Short mmCIF file of C-alpha atoms in Angstrom, two decimals:
data_model
loop_
_atom_site.label_atom_id
_atom_site.label_comp_id
_atom_site.label_asym_id
_atom_site.label_seq_id
_atom_site.Cartn_x
_atom_site.Cartn_y
_atom_site.Cartn_z
CA MET A 601 25.36 -12.50 28.76
CA ALA A 602 24.22 -15.27 26.37
CA ALA A 603 26.04 -15.86 23.11
CA ASN A 604 24.91 -13.87 20.12
CA THR A 605 23.28 -11.12 22.20
CA VAL A 606 22.61 -8.09 19.97
CA VAL A 607 21.30 -4.81 21.34
CA THR A 608 19.73 -2.50 18.71
CA ILE A 609 19.28 1.14 19.57
CA ALA A 610 16.92 3.50 17.71
CA ARG A 611 16.93 7.05 18.97
CA GLN A 612 15.48 10.49 18.80
CA TYR A 613 18.12 13.01 17.75
CA GLY A 614 19.76 14.58 20.74
CA SER A 615 18.60 11.84 23.20
CA GLY A 616 22.11 10.43 23.64
CA GLY A 617 21.29 7.17 21.89
CA ARG A 618 24.75 6.73 20.35
CA GLU A 619 26.52 7.51 23.68
CA ILE A 620 24.26 4.97 25.40
CA GLY A 621 25.08 2.39 22.74
CA LEU A 622 28.83 2.98 23.16
CA ARG A 623 28.56 2.63 26.98
CA VAL A 624 26.49 -0.59 26.75
CA ALA A 625 29.00 -2.06 24.36
CA GLU A 626 31.89 -1.05 26.71
CA LYS A 627 30.11 -2.70 29.66
CA LEU A 628 29.48 -5.86 27.68
CA GLY A 629 32.93 -5.97 26.16
CA VAL A 630 31.54 -6.01 22.59
CA LYS A 631 31.68 -3.75 19.52
CA CYS A 632 29.28 -0.93 18.91
CA TYR A 633 28.31 -0.56 15.22
CA ASP A 634 27.13 2.85 14.06
CA LYS A 635 28.78 4.25 10.96
CA GLU A 636 30.78 1.01 10.95
CA LEU A 637 27.67 -0.70 9.54
CA LEU A 638 28.17 1.39 6.42
CA ASP A 639 31.81 0.19 6.14
CA ARG A 640 30.72 -3.43 6.32
CA ALA A 641 27.87 -2.99 3.88
CA ALA A 642 30.13 -1.27 1.39
CA LYS A 643 32.80 -3.95 1.67
CA ASP A 644 30.38 -6.85 1.26
CA SER A 645 28.32 -5.36 -1.57
CA GLY A 646 31.03 -3.60 -3.53
CA ILE A 647 29.01 -0.43 -3.61
CA CYS A 648 30.97 2.82 -3.12
CA GLN A 649 31.05 3.84 0.52
CA GLU A 650 30.23 7.44 -0.29
CA LEU A 651 26.83 6.30 -1.54
CA PHE A 652 26.09 4.72 1.80
CA GLU A 653 26.98 7.95 3.59
CA HIS A 654 24.83 9.99 1.18
CA HIS A 655 21.77 7.78 1.67
CA ASP A 656 22.35 6.97 5.36
CA GLU A 657 19.00 6.82 7.18
CA LYS A 658 17.44 9.16 4.58
CA PRO A 659 13.88 8.71 3.39
CA THR A 660 13.37 7.40 -0.15
CA ASN A 661 10.95 8.06 -2.98
CA SER A 662 7.90 5.81 -3.28
CA PHE A 663 8.80 2.29 -4.39
CA LEU A 664 7.50 -1.15 -3.77
CA TYR A 665 8.94 -2.40 -0.52
CA SER A 666 8.19 -6.00 -1.57
CA LEU A 667 10.68 -5.68 -4.43
CA VAL A 668 13.41 -4.82 -1.97
CA MET A 669 12.66 -7.77 0.23
CA ASP A 670 12.25 -10.18 -2.70
CA THR A 671 15.61 -9.14 -4.02
CA TYR A 672 17.21 -9.88 -0.57
CA SER A 673 16.47 -13.57 -1.25
CA PHE A 674 18.43 -13.59 -4.51
CA GLY A 675 21.59 -11.60 -3.66
CA TYR A 676 23.57 -8.79 -5.30
CA SER A 677 24.11 -10.56 -8.61
CA SER A 678 20.41 -10.84 -9.49
CA ALA A 679 18.87 -8.89 -12.29
CA ALA A 680 16.35 -7.37 -9.85
CA PHE A 681 19.27 -6.01 -7.75
CA THR A 682 21.12 -4.68 -10.78
CA ASP A 683 18.05 -2.75 -11.93
CA MET A 684 17.14 -1.45 -8.47
CA PRO A 685 17.46 2.28 -7.67
CA ILE A 686 20.67 3.05 -5.75
CA ASN A 687 18.87 4.03 -2.53
CA HIS A 688 17.27 0.61 -2.38
CA LYS A 689 20.57 -1.13 -3.08
CA VAL A 690 22.09 0.77 -0.20
CA PHE A 691 19.27 -0.30 2.18
CA LEU A 692 19.43 -3.93 1.05
CA ALA A 693 23.23 -4.05 1.53
CA GLN A 694 22.92 -2.58 5.06
CA PHE A 695 20.08 -4.99 5.88
CA ASP A 696 22.33 -7.90 4.77
CA ALA A 697 25.40 -6.55 6.69
CA ILE A 698 23.32 -6.24 9.92
CA LYS A 699 22.11 -9.85 9.65
CA LYS A 700 25.64 -11.12 8.89
CA ILE A 701 27.23 -9.27 11.82
CA ALA A 702 24.52 -10.45 14.18
CA SER A 703 25.15 -14.06 13.14
CA GLU A 704 28.88 -13.67 13.82
CA GLU A 705 29.13 -11.88 17.17
CA SER A 706 27.42 -10.25 20.09
CA CYS A 707 27.33 -6.47 19.57
CA VAL A 708 25.38 -3.23 19.84
CA MET A 709 23.92 -1.63 16.67
CA VAL A 710 22.73 1.97 16.47
CA GLY A 711 20.00 2.98 14.01
CA ARG A 712 19.54 1.85 10.41
CA CYS A 713 16.44 -0.29 11.06
CA ALA A 714 18.62 -2.89 12.85
CA ASP A 715 15.74 -3.81 15.15
CA TYR A 716 13.65 -4.72 12.14
CA ALA A 717 16.38 -6.59 10.32
CA LEU A 718 16.84 -8.69 13.45
CA SER A 719 13.21 -9.03 14.45
CA GLU A 720 13.50 -12.89 14.32
CA HIS A 721 16.97 -13.04 15.94
CA PRO A 722 16.48 -14.85 19.26
CA GLY A 723 19.22 -12.92 21.02
CA ALA A 724 18.23 -9.45 19.89
CA ILE A 725 16.78 -6.84 22.21
CA SER A 726 15.48 -3.64 20.67
CA VAL A 727 15.64 -0.32 22.43
CA PHE A 728 14.22 3.15 21.62
CA ILE A 729 15.82 6.16 23.37
CA HIS A 730 13.84 9.36 23.67
CA ALA A 731 13.69 12.57 25.71
CA ASP A 732 11.64 15.76 25.94
CA LEU A 733 12.32 18.22 23.22
CA ASP A 734 13.64 20.88 25.62
CA LYS A 735 16.26 18.54 27.00
CA ARG A 736 17.34 17.56 23.54
CA ILE A 737 17.60 21.14 22.43
CA ASP A 738 19.79 21.85 25.43
CA ARG A 739 22.03 18.90 24.64
CA ILE A 740 22.47 19.74 20.94
CA SER A 741 22.90 23.45 21.67
CA ARG A 742 25.79 22.72 24.01
CA LYS A 743 27.34 19.94 21.86
CA TYR A 744 27.42 21.88 18.62
CA GLU A 745 27.40 25.50 19.95
CA LEU A 746 24.05 26.29 18.31
CA SER A 747 21.27 28.64 19.31
CA ALA A 748 18.12 26.99 20.69
CA ALA A 749 16.31 27.77 17.47
CA GLN A 750 19.06 26.20 15.37
CA ALA A 751 19.15 23.13 17.57
CA LYS A 752 15.40 22.68 17.46
CA ASP A 753 15.40 22.98 13.63
CA ARG A 754 18.18 20.36 13.37
CA ILE A 755 16.36 18.00 15.82
CA GLN A 756 13.04 18.24 13.97
CA LYS A 757 14.60 17.73 10.58
CA THR A 758 16.70 14.72 11.68
CA ASP A 759 13.81 13.09 13.53
CA LYS A 760 11.55 13.50 10.47
CA GLN A 761 14.26 12.00 8.29
CA ARG A 762 14.78 8.96 10.58
CA SER A 763 11.03 8.47 11.02
CA SER A 764 10.31 8.60 7.25
CA TYR A 765 13.21 6.16 6.57
CA TYR A 766 12.12 3.67 9.26
CA ASN A 767 8.37 3.83 8.47
CA TYR A 768 9.04 3.33 4.81
CA TYR A 769 11.32 0.33 4.99
CA THR A 770 9.67 -1.50 7.90
CA SER A 771 6.21 -2.67 8.76
CA LYS A 772 6.40 -0.78 12.03
CA LYS A 773 6.26 2.84 13.24
CA TRP A 774 9.35 4.67 14.35
CA GLY A 775 9.15 5.63 18.08
CA ASP A 776 6.00 3.58 18.77
CA ALA A 777 6.43 1.52 21.91
CA ASN A 778 4.98 -1.51 20.12
CA SER A 779 7.90 -1.47 17.73
CA TYR A 780 10.54 -2.13 20.46
CA HIS A 781 11.21 -4.28 23.45
CA LEU A 782 12.19 -1.36 25.58
CA CYS A 783 11.62 2.44 25.42
CA LEU A 784 13.71 4.63 27.73
CA ASP A 785 13.53 8.36 28.50
CA SER A 786 17.15 9.50 28.75
CA GLY A 787 15.94 12.92 29.97
CA ILE A 788 14.58 11.23 33.10
CA LEU A 789 16.93 8.28 33.57
CA GLY A 790 20.14 9.91 32.30
CA ILE A 791 22.75 8.25 30.14
CA GLU A 792 24.00 5.89 32.80
CA GLY A 793 20.47 5.10 34.00
CA CYS A 794 19.54 3.97 30.51
CA VAL A 795 22.76 1.92 30.28
CA GLU A 796 21.86 0.12 33.49
CA MET A 797 18.24 -0.49 32.37
CA ILE A 798 19.44 -2.05 29.14
CA LEU A 799 21.97 -4.28 30.93
CA LYS A 800 19.23 -5.42 33.31
CA ALA A 801 16.89 -6.12 30.44
CA ILE A 802 19.56 -8.28 28.83
CA GLU A 803 19.92 -10.17 32.10
CA VAL A 804 16.15 -10.71 32.45
CA LYS A 805 15.77 -11.83 28.84
CA ASP A 806 18.65 -14.29 29.20
CA ALA A 807 17.00 -15.77 32.29
CA ALA A 808 13.65 -16.12 30.46
CA ARG A 809 15.36 -17.76 27.47
CA HIS A 810 17.18 -20.17 29.81
CA ALA A 811 13.99 -21.02 31.65
CA LYS A 812 12.33 -22.11 28.44
CA LYS A 813 15.01 -24.70 27.67
#
């Protein structure tokens, strides 16, 4: 694995994306950042961690995306950041934390628009994990001891939330194959199959990068 390799994993709820991320990180001998991204963002920004948890991957009210990105250039002490709504401060701090972590170490990152934040990172490989709804209902029903109807409702609400958040803060579309390097069906490939595909993709990308030198 090349230095500063970062795997970003976006996922449909119930597809096993987090588990896949943890297994990939274990295989590579690196950290997997999920909720840990919130810890780092809170520490670096000085914003209360509870606010990160409250706004985590939740859609926001209409606001100019350009203001968020312009503020990123000036930092947390700028007047624009001070006057910004808290949900945008939270996103900006997460965006900053993702880029900092990626500059410091190889790792796996789950969710939180990490693929978009690292779109220009040469060592990043973005993955989207999906599966048929029936298989996700079965997984969530068993994991949380829910009825099929309850599991379906939770899945649809969570996916809508993630999609709205991603589509608002990025220039791409959540779940669209054009938004990622690799899209994998965990319902067909299984957890371990997805892990192996991601590891192989890293190997192939490393070889391609080396060939260009």
